[in-house]
Tab-separated table of C-alpha atoms in Angstrom:
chain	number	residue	atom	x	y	z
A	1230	UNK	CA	117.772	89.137	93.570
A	1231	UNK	CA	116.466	91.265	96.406
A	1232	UNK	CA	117.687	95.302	95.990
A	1233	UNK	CA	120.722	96.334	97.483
A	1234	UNK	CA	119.813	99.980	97.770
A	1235	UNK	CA	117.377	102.422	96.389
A	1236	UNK	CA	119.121	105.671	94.964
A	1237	UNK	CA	116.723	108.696	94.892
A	1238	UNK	CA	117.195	112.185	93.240
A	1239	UNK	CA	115.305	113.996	96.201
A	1240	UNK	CA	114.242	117.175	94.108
A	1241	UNK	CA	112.911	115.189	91.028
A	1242	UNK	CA	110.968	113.401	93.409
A	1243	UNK	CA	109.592	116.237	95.558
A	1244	UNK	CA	108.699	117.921	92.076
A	1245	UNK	CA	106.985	115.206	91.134
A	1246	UNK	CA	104.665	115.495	94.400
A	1247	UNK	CA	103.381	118.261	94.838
A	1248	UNK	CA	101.077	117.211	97.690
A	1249	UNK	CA	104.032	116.538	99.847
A	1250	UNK	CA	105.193	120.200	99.991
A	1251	UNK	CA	101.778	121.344	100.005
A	1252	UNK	CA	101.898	125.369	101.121
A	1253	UNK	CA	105.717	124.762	101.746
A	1254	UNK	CA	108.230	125.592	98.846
A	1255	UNK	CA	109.331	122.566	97.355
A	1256	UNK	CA	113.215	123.250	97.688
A	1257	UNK	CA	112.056	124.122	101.850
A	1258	UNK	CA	113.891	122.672	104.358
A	1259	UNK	CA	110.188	121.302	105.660
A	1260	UNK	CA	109.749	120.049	102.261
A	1261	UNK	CA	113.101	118.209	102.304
A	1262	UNK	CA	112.383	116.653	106.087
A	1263	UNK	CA	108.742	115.796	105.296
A	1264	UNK	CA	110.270	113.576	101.948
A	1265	UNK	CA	112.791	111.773	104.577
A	1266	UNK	CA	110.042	110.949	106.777
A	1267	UNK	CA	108.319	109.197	103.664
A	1268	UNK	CA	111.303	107.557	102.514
A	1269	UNK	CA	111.815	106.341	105.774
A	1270	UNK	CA	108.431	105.019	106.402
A	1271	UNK	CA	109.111	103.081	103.130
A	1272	UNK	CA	111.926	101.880	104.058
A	1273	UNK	CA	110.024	100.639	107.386
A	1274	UNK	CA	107.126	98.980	104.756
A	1275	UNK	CA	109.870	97.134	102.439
A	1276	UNK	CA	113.030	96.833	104.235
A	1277	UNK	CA	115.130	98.353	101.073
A	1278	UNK	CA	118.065	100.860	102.348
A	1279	UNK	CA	117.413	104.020	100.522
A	1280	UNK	CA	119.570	106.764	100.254
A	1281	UNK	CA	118.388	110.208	98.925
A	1282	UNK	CA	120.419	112.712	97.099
A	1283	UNK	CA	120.067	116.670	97.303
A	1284	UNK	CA	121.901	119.426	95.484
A	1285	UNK	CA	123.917	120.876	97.690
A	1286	UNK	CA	123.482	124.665	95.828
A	1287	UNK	CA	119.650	124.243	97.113
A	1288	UNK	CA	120.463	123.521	100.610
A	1289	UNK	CA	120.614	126.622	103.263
A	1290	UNK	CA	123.478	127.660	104.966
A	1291	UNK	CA	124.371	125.342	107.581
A	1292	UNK	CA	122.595	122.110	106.435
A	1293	UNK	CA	125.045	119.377	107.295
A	1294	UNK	CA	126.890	117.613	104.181
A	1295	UNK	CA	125.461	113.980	105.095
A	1296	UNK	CA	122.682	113.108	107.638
A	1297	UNK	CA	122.053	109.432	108.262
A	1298	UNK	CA	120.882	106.465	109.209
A	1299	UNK	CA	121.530	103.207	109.115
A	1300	UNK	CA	117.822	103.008	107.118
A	1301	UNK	CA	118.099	106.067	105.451
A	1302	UNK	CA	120.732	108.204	103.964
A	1303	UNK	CA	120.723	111.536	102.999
A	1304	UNK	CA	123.349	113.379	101.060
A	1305	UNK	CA	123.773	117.062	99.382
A	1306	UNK	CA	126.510	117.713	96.903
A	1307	UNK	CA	128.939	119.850	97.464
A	1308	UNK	CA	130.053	122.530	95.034
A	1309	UNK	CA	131.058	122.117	91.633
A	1310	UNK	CA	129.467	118.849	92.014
A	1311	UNK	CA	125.618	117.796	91.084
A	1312	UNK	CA	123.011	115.232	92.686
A	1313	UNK	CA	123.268	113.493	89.578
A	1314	UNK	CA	126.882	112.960	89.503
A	1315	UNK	CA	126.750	111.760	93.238
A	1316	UNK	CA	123.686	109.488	92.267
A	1317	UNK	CA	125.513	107.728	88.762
A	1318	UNK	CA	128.816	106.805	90.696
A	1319	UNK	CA	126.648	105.389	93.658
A	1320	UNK	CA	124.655	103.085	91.828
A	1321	UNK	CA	127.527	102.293	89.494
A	1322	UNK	CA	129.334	101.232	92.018
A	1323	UNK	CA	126.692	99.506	93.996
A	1324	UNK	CA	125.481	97.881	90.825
A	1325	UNK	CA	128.640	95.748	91.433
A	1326	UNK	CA	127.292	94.391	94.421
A	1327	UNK	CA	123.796	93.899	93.570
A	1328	UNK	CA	120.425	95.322	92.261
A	1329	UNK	CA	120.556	99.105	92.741
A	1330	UNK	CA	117.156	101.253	91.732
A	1331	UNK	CA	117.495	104.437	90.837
A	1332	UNK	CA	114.345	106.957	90.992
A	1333	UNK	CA	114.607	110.489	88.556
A	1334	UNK	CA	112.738	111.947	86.471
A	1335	UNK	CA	115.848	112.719	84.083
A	1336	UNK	CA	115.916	110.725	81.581
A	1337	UNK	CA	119.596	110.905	80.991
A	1338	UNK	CA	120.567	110.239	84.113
A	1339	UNK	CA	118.124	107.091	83.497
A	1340	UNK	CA	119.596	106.369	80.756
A	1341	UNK	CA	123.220	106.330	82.194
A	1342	UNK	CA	122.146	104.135	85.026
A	1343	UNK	CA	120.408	101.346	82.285
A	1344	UNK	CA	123.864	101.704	80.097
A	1345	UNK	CA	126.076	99.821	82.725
A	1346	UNK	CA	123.123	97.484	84.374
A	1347	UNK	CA	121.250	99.036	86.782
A	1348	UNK	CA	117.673	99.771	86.996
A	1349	UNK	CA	115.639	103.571	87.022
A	1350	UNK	CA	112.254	104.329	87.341
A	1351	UNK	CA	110.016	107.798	86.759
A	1352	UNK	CA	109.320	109.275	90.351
A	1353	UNK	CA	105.810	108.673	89.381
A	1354	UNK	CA	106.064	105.196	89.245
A	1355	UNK	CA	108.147	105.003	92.501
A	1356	UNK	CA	105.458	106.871	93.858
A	1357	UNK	CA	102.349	104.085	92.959
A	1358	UNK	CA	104.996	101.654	95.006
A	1359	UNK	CA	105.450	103.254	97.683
A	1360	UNK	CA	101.520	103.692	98.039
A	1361	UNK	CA	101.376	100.079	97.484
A	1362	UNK	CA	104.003	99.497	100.164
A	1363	UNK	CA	102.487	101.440	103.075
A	1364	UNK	CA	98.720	99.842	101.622
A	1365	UNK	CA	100.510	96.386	102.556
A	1366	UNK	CA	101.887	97.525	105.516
A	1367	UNK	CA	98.665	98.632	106.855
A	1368	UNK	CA	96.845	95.547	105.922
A	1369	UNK	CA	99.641	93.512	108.135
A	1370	UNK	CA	99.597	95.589	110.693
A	1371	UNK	CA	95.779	95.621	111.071
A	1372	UNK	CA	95.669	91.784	110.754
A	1373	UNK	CA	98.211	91.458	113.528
A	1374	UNK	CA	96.390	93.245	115.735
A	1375	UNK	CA	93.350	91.354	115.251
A	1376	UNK	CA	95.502	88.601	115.936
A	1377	UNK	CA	96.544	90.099	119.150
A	1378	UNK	CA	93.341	91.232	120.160
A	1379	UNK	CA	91.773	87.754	119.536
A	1380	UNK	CA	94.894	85.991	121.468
A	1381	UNK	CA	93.881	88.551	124.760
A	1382	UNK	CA	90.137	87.863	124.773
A	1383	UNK	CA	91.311	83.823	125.131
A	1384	UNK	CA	90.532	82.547	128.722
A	1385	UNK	CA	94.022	80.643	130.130
């Protein structure tokens, strides 16, 4: 069964890279928006929905509650409320529908998400598939040029 929706615990997974937020803080607003633009690209490579969560507490003033797409969603808790807690109800309910991943590097939240079916996975591991993805990606999108570029040099 193809995945529903990937679930990701955005500040576990920006810890667990630093090269991302490289001379940025990793809680930084550019550290945030350069992790979206990942996600997104994987999303572009795979095809999976993904939706990443935030602590609300760690966002600035003024950072909007929910920004979206249809690709990629991105939400902050609000207070008296934690990433995690947003993250366990989403992929316990989603779990009903289908395959749900969810990618943390706590290992009780992990553990939670196994207990009623669904699937985790250590940031770092999330991390060699998403180089994988884009690797594949690349490799398509370089053969379909050559495809392309062969079709043009055809007489008609």
């Amino acid at each position: 069964m193809p995945l529903l929706r990937i679930l990701v615990d955005g500040f576990s997974l920006l810890h667990a890279w630093p090269e991302l937020a490289e001379g940025r803080a990793r809680h930084s607003a550019a550290a945030r928006e350069a992790l979206i633009q990942e996600l997104t690209q994987y999303h572009d490579a795979t095809g999976t929905p993904v939706t990443i969560f935030f602590d609300g507490s760690g966002a600035p003033k003024g950072t909007p509650q929910a920004h979206s797409t249809r690709e990629v969603e991105v939400l902050y808790s609000r207070a008296g409320q934690t990433a995690d807690d947003m993250i366990e109800r989403a992929a316990y309910r989603l779990s009903q529908l289908g395959e749900v991943l969810v990618i943390t590097n706590d290992f009780a939240e992990r553990d939670t998400v196994n207990s009623f079916g669904g699937m985790a996975q250590s940031c770092e591991n999330f991390l060699h598939m998403m180089g994988e993805a884009n690797r594949d990606m690349a490799l398509d999108l370089k053969e379909l040029n050559r495809r392309e570029r062969s079709r043009f040099k055809q007489p008609r």
